[in-house]
XYZ file of C-alpha atoms in Angstrom:
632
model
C -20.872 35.014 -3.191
C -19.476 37.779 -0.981
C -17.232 40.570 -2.845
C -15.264 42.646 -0.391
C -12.764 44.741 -1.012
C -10.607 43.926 1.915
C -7.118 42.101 1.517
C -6.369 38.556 3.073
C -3.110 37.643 4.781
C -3.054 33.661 5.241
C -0.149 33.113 7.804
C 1.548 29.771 7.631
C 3.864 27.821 10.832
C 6.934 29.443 12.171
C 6.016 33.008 10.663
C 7.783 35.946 11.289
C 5.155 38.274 11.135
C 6.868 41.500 11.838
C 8.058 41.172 7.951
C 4.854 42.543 7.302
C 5.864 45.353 8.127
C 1.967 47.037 8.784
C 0.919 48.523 12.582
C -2.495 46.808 14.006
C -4.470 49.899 12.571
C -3.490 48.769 9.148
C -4.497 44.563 10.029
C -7.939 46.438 10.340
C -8.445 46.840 6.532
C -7.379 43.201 6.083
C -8.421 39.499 7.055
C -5.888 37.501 8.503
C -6.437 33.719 8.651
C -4.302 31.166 10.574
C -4.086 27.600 9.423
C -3.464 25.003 12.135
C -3.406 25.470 15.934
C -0.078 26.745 16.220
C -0.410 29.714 14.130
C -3.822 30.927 15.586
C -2.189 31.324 19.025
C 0.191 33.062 17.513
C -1.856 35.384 16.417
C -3.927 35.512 19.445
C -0.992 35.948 21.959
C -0.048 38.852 19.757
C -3.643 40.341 19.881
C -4.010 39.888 15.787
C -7.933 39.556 15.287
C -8.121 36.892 12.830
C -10.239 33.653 11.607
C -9.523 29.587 11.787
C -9.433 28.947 8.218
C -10.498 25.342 8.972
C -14.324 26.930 10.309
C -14.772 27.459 6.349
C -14.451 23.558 5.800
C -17.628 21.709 6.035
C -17.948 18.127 7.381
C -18.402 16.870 3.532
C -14.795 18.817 2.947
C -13.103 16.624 6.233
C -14.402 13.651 4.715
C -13.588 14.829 1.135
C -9.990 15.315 2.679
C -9.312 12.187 4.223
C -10.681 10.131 1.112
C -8.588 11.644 -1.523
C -5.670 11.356 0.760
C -6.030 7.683 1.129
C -6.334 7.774 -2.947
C -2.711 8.509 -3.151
C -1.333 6.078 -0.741
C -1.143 4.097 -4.551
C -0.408 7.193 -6.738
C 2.938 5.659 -8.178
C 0.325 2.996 -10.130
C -1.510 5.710 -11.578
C 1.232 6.257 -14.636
C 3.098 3.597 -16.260
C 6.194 6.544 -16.342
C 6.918 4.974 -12.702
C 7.597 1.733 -13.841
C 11.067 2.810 -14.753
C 11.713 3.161 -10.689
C 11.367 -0.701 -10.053
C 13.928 -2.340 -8.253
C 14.379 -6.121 -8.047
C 10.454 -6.320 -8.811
C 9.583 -3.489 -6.364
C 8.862 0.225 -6.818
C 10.889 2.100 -4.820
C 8.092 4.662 -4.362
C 6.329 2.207 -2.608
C 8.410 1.681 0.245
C 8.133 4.717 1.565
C 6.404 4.805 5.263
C 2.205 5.201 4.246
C 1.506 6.675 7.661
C 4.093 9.482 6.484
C 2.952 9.785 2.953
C -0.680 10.490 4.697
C 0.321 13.040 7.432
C 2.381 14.781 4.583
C -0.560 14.778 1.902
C -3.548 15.258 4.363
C -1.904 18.061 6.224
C -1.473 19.945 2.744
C -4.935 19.006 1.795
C -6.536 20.756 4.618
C -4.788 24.106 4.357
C -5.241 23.855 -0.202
C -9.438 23.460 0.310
C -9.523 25.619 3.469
C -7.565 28.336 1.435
C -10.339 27.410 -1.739
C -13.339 27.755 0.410
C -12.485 31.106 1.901
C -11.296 32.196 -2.008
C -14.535 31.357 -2.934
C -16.343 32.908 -0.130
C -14.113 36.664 -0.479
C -13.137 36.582 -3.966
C -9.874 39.141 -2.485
C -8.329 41.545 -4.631
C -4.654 40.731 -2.745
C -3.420 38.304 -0.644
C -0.562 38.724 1.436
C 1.060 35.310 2.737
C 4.662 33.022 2.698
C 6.145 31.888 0.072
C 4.974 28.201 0.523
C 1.256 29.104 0.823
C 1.494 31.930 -2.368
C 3.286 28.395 -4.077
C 0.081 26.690 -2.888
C -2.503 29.689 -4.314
C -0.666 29.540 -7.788
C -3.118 26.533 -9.051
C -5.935 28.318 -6.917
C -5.568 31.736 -9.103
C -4.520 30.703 -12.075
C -7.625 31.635 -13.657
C -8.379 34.592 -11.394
C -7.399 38.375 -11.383
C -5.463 37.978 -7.382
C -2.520 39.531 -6.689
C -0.092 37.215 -4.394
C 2.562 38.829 -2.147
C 4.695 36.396 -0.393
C 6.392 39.060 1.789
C 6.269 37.032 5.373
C 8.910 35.375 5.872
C 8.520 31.657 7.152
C 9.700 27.945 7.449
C 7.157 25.895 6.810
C 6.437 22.906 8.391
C 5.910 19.214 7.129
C 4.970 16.212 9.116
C 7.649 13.525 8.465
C 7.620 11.367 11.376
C 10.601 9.384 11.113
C 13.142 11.678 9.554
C 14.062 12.055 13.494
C 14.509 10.183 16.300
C 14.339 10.496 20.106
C 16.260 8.754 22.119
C 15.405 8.484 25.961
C 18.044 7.714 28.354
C 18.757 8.230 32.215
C 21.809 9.685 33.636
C 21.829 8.389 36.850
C 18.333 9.644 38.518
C 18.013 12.443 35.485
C 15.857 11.928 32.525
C 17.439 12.971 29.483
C 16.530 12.857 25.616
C 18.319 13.734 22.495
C 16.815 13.828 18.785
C 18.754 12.804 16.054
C 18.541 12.736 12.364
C 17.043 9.408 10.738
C 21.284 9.030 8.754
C 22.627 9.369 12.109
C 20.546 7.114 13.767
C 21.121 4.387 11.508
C 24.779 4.426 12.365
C 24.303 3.948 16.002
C 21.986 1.451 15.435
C 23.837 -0.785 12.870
C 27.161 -0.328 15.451
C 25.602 -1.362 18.372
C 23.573 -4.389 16.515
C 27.235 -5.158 15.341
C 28.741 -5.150 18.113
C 26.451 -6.497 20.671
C 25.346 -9.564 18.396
C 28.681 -10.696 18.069
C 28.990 -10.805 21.583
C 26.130 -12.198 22.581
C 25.595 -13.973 19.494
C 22.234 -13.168 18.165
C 23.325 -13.239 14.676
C 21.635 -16.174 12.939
C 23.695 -18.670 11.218
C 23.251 -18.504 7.165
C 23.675 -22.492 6.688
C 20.942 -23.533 9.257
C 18.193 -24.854 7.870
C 15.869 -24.777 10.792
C 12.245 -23.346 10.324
C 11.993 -19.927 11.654
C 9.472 -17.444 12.612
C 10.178 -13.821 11.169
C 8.789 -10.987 13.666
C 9.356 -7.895 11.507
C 9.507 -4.784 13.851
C 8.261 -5.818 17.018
C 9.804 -4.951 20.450
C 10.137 -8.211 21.935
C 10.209 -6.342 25.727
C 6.364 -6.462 24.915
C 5.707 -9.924 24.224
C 7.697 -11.932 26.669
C 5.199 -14.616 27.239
C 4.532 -15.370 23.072
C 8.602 -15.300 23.157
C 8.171 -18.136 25.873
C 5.367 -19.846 24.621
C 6.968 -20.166 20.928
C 10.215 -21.066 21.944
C 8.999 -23.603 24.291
C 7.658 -25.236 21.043
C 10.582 -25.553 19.509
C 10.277 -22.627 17.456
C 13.331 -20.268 16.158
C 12.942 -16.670 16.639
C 14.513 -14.164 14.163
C 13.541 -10.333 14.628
C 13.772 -7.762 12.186
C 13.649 -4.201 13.743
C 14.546 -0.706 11.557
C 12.794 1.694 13.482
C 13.496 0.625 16.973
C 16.483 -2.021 17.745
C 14.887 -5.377 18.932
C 17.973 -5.017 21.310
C 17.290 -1.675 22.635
C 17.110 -2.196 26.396
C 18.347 -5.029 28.631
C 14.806 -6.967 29.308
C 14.734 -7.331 25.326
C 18.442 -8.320 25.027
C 18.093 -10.888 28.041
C 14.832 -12.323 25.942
C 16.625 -12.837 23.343
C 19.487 -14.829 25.047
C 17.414 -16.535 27.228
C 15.514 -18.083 24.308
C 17.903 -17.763 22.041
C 16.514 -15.783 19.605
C 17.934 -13.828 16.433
C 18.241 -11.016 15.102
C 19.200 -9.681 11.604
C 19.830 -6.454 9.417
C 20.283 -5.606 5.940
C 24.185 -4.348 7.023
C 24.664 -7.862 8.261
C 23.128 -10.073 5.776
C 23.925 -8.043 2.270
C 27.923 -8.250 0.900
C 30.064 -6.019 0.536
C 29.909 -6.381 -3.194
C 25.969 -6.805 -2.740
C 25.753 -3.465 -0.700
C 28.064 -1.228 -3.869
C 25.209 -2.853 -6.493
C 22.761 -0.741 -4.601
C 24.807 2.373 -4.332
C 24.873 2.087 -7.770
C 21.481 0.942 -8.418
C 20.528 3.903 -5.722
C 22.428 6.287 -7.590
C 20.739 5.515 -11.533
C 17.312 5.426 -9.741
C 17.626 9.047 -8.551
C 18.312 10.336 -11.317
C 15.387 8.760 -13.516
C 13.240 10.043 -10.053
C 14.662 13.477 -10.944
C 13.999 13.201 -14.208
C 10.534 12.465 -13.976
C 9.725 15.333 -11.494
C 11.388 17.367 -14.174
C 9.880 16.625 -17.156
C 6.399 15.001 -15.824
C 5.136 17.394 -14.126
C 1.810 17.595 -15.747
C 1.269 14.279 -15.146
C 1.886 14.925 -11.435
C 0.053 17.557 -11.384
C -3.024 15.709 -12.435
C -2.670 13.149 -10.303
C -1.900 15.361 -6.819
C -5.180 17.125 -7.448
C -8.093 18.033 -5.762
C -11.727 19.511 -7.406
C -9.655 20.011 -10.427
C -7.005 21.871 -8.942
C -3.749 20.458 -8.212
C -1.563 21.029 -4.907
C 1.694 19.127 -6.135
C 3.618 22.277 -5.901
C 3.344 22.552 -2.382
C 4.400 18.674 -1.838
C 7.219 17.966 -4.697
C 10.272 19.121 -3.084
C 9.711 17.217 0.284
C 8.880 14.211 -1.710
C 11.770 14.755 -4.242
C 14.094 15.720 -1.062
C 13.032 12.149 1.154
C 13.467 9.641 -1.680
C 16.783 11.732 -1.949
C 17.408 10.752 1.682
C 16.356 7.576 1.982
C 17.026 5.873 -2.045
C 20.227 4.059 -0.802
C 18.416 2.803 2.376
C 15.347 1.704 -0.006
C 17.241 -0.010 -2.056
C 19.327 -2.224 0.779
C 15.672 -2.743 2.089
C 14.623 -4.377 -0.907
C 17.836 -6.452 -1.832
C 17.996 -7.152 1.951
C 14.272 -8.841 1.691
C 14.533 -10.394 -1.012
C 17.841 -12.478 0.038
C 16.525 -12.537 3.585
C 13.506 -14.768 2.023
C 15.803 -16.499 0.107
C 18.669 -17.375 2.865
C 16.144 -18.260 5.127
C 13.667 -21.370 5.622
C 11.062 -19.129 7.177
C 7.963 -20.798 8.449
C 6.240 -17.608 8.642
C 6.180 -13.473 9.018
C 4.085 -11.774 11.792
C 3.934 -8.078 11.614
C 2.086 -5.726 13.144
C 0.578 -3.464 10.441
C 1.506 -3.363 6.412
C 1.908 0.412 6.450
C 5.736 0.533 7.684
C 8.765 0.587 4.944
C 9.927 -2.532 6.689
C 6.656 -4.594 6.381
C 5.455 -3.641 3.009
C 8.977 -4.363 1.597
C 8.692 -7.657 3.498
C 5.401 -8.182 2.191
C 5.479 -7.142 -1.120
C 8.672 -9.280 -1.888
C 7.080 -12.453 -0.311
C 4.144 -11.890 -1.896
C 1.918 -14.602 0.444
C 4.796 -17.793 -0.830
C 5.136 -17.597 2.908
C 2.119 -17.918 5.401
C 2.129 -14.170 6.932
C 0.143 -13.113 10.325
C -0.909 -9.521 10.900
C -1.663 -8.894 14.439
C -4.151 -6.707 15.405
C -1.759 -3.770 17.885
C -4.443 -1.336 19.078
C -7.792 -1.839 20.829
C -10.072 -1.566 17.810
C -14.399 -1.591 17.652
C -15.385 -0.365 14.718
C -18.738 0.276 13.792
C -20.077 0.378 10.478
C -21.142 3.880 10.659
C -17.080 4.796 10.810
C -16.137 2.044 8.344
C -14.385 4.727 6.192
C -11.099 4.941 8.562
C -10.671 1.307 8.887
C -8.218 1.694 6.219
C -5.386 2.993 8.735
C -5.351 -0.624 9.984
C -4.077 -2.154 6.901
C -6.597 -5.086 7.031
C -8.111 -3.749 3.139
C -4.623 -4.649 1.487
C -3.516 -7.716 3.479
C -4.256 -10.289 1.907
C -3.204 -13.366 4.072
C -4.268 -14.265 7.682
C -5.078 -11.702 10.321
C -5.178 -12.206 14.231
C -7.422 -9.897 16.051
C -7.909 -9.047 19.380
C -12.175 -10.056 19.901
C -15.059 -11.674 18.947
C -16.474 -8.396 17.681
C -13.551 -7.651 15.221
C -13.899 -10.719 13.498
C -17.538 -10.267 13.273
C -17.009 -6.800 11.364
C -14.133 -7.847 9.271
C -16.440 -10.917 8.011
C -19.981 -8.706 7.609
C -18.503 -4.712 7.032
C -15.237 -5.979 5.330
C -16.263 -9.187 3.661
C -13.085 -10.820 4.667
C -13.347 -14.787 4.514
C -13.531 -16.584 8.347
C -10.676 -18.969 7.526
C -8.334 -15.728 7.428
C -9.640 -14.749 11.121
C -7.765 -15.679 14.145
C -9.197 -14.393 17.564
C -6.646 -14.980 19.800
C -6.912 -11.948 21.916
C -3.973 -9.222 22.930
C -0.475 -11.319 23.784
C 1.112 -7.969 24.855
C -1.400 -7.350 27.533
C -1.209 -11.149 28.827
C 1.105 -9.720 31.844
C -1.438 -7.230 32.736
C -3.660 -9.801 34.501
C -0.429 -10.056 36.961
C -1.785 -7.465 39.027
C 0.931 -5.278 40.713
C -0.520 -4.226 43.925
C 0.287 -0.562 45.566
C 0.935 0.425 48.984
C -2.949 2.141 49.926
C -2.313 5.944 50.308
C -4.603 8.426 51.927
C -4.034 10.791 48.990
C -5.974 9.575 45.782
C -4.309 9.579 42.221
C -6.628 10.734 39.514
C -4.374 9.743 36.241
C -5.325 11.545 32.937
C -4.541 10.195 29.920
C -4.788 11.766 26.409
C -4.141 9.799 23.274
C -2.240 11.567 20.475
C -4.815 13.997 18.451
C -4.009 11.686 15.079
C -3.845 13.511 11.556
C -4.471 10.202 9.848
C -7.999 11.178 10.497
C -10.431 13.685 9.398
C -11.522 15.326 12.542
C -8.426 17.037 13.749
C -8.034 20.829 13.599
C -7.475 24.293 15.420
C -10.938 23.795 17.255
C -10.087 20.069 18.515
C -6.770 21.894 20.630
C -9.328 24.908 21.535
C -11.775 22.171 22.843
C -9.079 20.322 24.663
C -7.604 23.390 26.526
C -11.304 24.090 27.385
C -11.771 20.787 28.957
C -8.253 21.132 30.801
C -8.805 24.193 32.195
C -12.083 22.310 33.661
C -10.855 19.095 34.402
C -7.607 21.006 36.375
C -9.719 23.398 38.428
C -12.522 20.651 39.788
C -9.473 18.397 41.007
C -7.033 21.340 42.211
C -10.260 22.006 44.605
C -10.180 18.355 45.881
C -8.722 17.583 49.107
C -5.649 14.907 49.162
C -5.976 13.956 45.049
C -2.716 14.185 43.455
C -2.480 14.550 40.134
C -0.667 13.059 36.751
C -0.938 13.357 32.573
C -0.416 10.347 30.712
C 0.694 12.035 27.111
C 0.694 9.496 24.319
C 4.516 8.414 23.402
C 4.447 9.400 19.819
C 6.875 12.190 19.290
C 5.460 14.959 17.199
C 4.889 19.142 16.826
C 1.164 18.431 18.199
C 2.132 16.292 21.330
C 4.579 18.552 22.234
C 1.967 21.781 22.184
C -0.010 19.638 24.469
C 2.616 19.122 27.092
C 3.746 23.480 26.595
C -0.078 23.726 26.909
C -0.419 21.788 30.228
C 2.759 23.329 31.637
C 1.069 27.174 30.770
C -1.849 26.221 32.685
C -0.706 24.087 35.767
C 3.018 23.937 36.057
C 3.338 21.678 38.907
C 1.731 18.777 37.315
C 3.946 16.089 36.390
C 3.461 14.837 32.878
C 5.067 11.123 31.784
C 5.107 10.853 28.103
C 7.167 6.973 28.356
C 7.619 4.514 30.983
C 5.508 1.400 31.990
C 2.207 2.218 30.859
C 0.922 -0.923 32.973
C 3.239 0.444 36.201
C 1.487 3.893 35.649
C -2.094 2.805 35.913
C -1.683 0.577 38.469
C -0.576 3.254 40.968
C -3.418 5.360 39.796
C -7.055 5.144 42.179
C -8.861 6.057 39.078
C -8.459 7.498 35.951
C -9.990 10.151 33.154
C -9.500 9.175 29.835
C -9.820 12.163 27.214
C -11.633 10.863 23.935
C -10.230 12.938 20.944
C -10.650 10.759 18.101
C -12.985 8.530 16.522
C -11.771 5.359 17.604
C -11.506 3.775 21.351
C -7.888 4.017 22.703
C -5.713 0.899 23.980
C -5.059 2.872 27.469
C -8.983 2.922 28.228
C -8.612 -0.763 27.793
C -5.716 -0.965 29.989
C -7.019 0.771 32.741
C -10.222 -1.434 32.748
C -8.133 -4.775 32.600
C -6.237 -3.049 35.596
C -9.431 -2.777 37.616
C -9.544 1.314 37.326
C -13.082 3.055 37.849
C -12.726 4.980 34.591
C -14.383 8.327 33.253
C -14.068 8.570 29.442
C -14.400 12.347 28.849
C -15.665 12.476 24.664
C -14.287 15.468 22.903
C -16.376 14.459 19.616
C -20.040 15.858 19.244
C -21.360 12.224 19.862
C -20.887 9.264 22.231
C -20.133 6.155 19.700
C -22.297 3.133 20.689
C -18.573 1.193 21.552
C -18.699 -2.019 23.152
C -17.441 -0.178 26.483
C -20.179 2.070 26.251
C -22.954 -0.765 25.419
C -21.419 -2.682 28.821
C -21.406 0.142 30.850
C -17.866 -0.382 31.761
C -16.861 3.537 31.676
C -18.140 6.586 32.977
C -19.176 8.124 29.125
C -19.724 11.976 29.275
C -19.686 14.708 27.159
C -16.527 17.296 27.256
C -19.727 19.670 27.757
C -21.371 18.093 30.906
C -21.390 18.637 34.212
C -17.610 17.268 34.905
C -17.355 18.223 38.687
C -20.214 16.045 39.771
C -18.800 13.001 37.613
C -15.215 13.309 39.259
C -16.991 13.325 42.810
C -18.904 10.260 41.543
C -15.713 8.475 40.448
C -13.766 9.165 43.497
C -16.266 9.329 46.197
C -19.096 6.488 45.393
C -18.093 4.048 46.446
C -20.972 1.992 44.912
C -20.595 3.804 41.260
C -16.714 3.197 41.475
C -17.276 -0.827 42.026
C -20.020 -1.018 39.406
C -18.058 0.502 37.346
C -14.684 -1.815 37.976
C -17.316 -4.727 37.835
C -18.882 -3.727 34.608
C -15.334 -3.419 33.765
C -14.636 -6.605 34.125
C -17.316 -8.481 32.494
C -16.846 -6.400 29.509
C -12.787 -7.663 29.449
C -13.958 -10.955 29.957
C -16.760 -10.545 26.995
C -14.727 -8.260 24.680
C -11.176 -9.652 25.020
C -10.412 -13.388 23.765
C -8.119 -15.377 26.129
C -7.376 -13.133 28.937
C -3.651 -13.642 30.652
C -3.377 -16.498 27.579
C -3.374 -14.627 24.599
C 0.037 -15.463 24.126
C -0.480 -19.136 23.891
C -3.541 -19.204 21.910
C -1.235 -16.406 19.342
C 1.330 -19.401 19.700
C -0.769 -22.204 18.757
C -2.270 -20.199 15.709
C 1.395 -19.906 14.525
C 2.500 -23.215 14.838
C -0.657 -24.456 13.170
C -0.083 -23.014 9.478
């Protein structure tokens, strides 16, 4: 081990750093660190020498990360002291959003064994840092002789997806968004499901006895044709949206009348009476929560632990302040589902993943008394070697049937997964069945090159301050070969999830070509199809739905891989992309793409015999999803 003398300071998000109140001659005597990729340019924009904490985690530690995290998607089971929190069967603990829990916990994670590794490496006699991160170094130091100084002031930052909400609208020709908080959302939302279902009368009728088919949070813009294809059958429709309003844009709301479809909310289906049990119920279940962060705290601390040190310090008051926020909506949740299933003669629930508060509540009240479908929603291929990070698709804990999208999914699930056959439905993608309606473009004489760049996910181990390094790299590259190009115009295809990350990518594009125009939403299937060709940026382990999309849409494709090695994917087996490394010679590839003519129509063949192999019912999904529905 390495004894030095020198100080640390470990700067956290949003830091004011002149409260350190020290000139750049005294930073020389110390080592600053920075945490996450906002924080080390920071630092570098301010010329502060400094190190990437994350360079002192190994790949072991990554790995070590993201399994422990996924250990605590359960944690409430891990005492009986949170059985007191049950509610109508269910623990309210449990509803909360696993996706959320995970970017909360493994965010935490990183920075608590980064900051352990670099302790162990040092051994400091001082650290100077926030207030958050000296909360954080408390279980790290317990035992050791290190003095903590939380002089810099900062606001630190947590990851809680859908405490917000963005809302997209156009004024006239002018684009215009507003974020809201998750309370106030929830009131717009329930008044404008009040109001426009009694209009149009998508409320379903409480006496009717007909079957129906429950589609818990699924835009129903996106499946027009299964919409069709059910209702066609004779089937009743009833949608169940919380996040995003099944009504929230005319082409859903004119589905919905047009095949008379439902929709329903716990505000609509619960009493008055019914709706003051769970204020009250909401109210006693707080303060037994409160309670137990009180005077458990041990136990928590045992349980939110990592190489026998615990981090629960650094996430109980975001956890104690959301189930603050959100007990009275929990509770309506669960008295909602559990009437819903019992007002209802449902013939059976499709949802999309079992992650969601909606779904699991769903889920977990039904408890498989009802045949349930969980539809495969993103291109997926994994391979065994990546098994580990299956687990983000919820396919582990479901325990009834599943509908995937290919051949080679069900093969995995059955050999990797051990899932039985008679669970597996292959019935291919219904939301991509209009995408074999090709939309044909005017011919230009100026070429579109369309980048795309999935989100850079924290639900897996790989992300960090070097995987935004690499990517500005590669921008820098990509934008300088195709600035050089004669008649190419050029757009960025940004991922639609709304987050601190997405948005440094779109500042970070803007810094370094300003002109470029950068769509975030829209018609993912309009934007390809005006593009001539397109460069997809791999960042993460798994293949990405857009590189899918652009193949069904005929696109010569480059797939640019950011990770150190080029996954054996079906797409790369079939030859049906361009696979190089973010390292390689890019220039000559983007000449190949747009100028050979040869390599561009191998490539859109290859294309297209691996959509025809890979995909199961092209342009009939729908009906095939259909069928498998009205089957059990």
């Amino acid at each position: 081990m390495e004894k030095i003398n020198k100080n640390l300071i470990f700067v956290d998000t949003n830091s004011n750093l002149s409260s350190l109140d020290v000139s750049k001659e005294q930073l020389s005597s110390k080592i600053v660190f920075s945490f996450n990729i906002h924080t080390h340019k920071e630092l570098e924009e301010k010329g502060i020498s400094h190190k990437v904490a994350e360079d002192f985690l190994s790949l072991d530690d990554h790995q070590k990360v993201f399994d422990q995290t996924v250990s605590f998607w359960n944690w409430y089971e891990k005492n009986k002291i949170f059985k007191k929190l049950e509610f109508e069967n269910t623990n309210l603990l449990s509803v909360f959003d696993t996706a959320e829990l995970h970017q909360i916990i493994i965010r935490e994670l990183y920075v608590f064994l980064a900051m352990k590794r670099i302790l162990e490496k040092y051994q400091p006699q001082k650290i100077i840092t926030s207030n958050h991160f000296g909360t954080m170094l408390k279980s790290l130091t317990a035992n050791v002789d290190i003095k903590i100084e939380t002089t810099i002031e900062s606001t630190h930052e947590f990851s809680i997806p859908w405490n917000q909400f963005l809302i997209k609208f156009n004024l006239g020709k002018i684009p215009l968004s507003l974020r809201i908080s998750r309370n106030s959302y929830d009131r717009i939302r329930n008044f404008l499901e009040s109001f426009i279902g009694k209009i149009f009368n998508l409320w379903p009728d409480k006496k009717n006895t007909s079957k129906l088919i429950l589609f818990v949070e699924f835009d129903p813009s996106q499946y027009p044709k299964l919409i069709e294809q059910l209702s066609q059958h004779g089937s009743n429709l009833l949608f169940l949206n919380r996040r995003r309003t099944a009504i929230w844009n005319m082409k859903s709301l004119k589905l919905l009348q047009k095949y008379n479809c439902k929709i329903t909310s716990p505000h609509n289906l619960l009493t008055n009476n019914e709706i003051i049990i769970c204020r009250k119920s909401s109210n006693d279940l707080l303060k037994k929560i409160e309670e137990i962060w009180s005077k458990e705290r041990k136990t928590l601390e045992q349980i939110f632990s990592i190489e026998n040190h615990s981090f629960w310090l650094s996430i109980n008051d975001v956890l104690l302040e959301t189930f603050r926020s959100r007990i009275h909506e929990y509770t309506l949740l669960v008295k909602f589902s559990k009437k819903l299933l019992q007002t209802f003669n449902l013939k059976s629930i499709v949802t999309l993943n079992t992650m969601g508060e909606t779904e699991k509540t769903i889920l977990n009240q039904n408890k498989n008394k009802i045949n349930s479908i969980l539809l495969e929603h993103g291109a997926s291929d994994y391979l065994p070697k990546i098994s580990r990070y299956d687990v983000t698709s919820g396919y582990r804990n479901f325990t009834d049937k599943i509908a995937v999208w290919s051949q080679y999914q069900k093969d995995y699930l059955i050999n990797v997964r051990g899932i039985s056959e008679e669970r597996i439905f292959v019935t291919g993608s219904p939301r991509h069945d209009s995408f074999f309606d090709v939309i044909k473009h005017k011919k230009n004489l100026q070429k579109t090159i369309l980048i795309t760049i999935p989100a850079i996910p924290e639900m897996n181990f790989i992300s960090d301050t070097n995987s935004y390094i690499r990517l500005e790299h590669l921008l820098k590259k990509l934008f300088s070969i195709i600035k050089n190009l004669e008649r190419v115009n050029l757009i960025v295809k940004l991922h639609p999830v709304q987050d601190t990350n997405n948005e440094y990518i779109k500042k970070l594009i803007h810094k370094l070509e300003s002109n470029i125009l950068i769509l975030q939403t829209g018609s993912i299937k309009e934007i390809i199809s005006s593009c001539d060709a397109m460069i997809n940026l791999h960042v993460e382990l798994m293949p990405s739905t857009v590189l899918l999309e652009g193949l069904i849409l005929k696109k010569p494709i480059m797939n640019v891989v950011m990770t150190d090695e080029i996954l054996e994917f079906q797409y790369v087996k079939d030859n049906a992309v361009l696979s190089v490394s973010d390292n390689s010679d890019l220039e000559n590839s983007i000449n190949e793409l747009l100028y050979n003519e040869t390599t561009s129509k191998k490539l859109i063949q290859n294309g297209q015999l691996h959509i025809k192999n890979f995909l199961a019912n092209p342009s009939n999904a729908s009906k095939s999803l259909a069928d498998v529905i009205n089957s059990i």
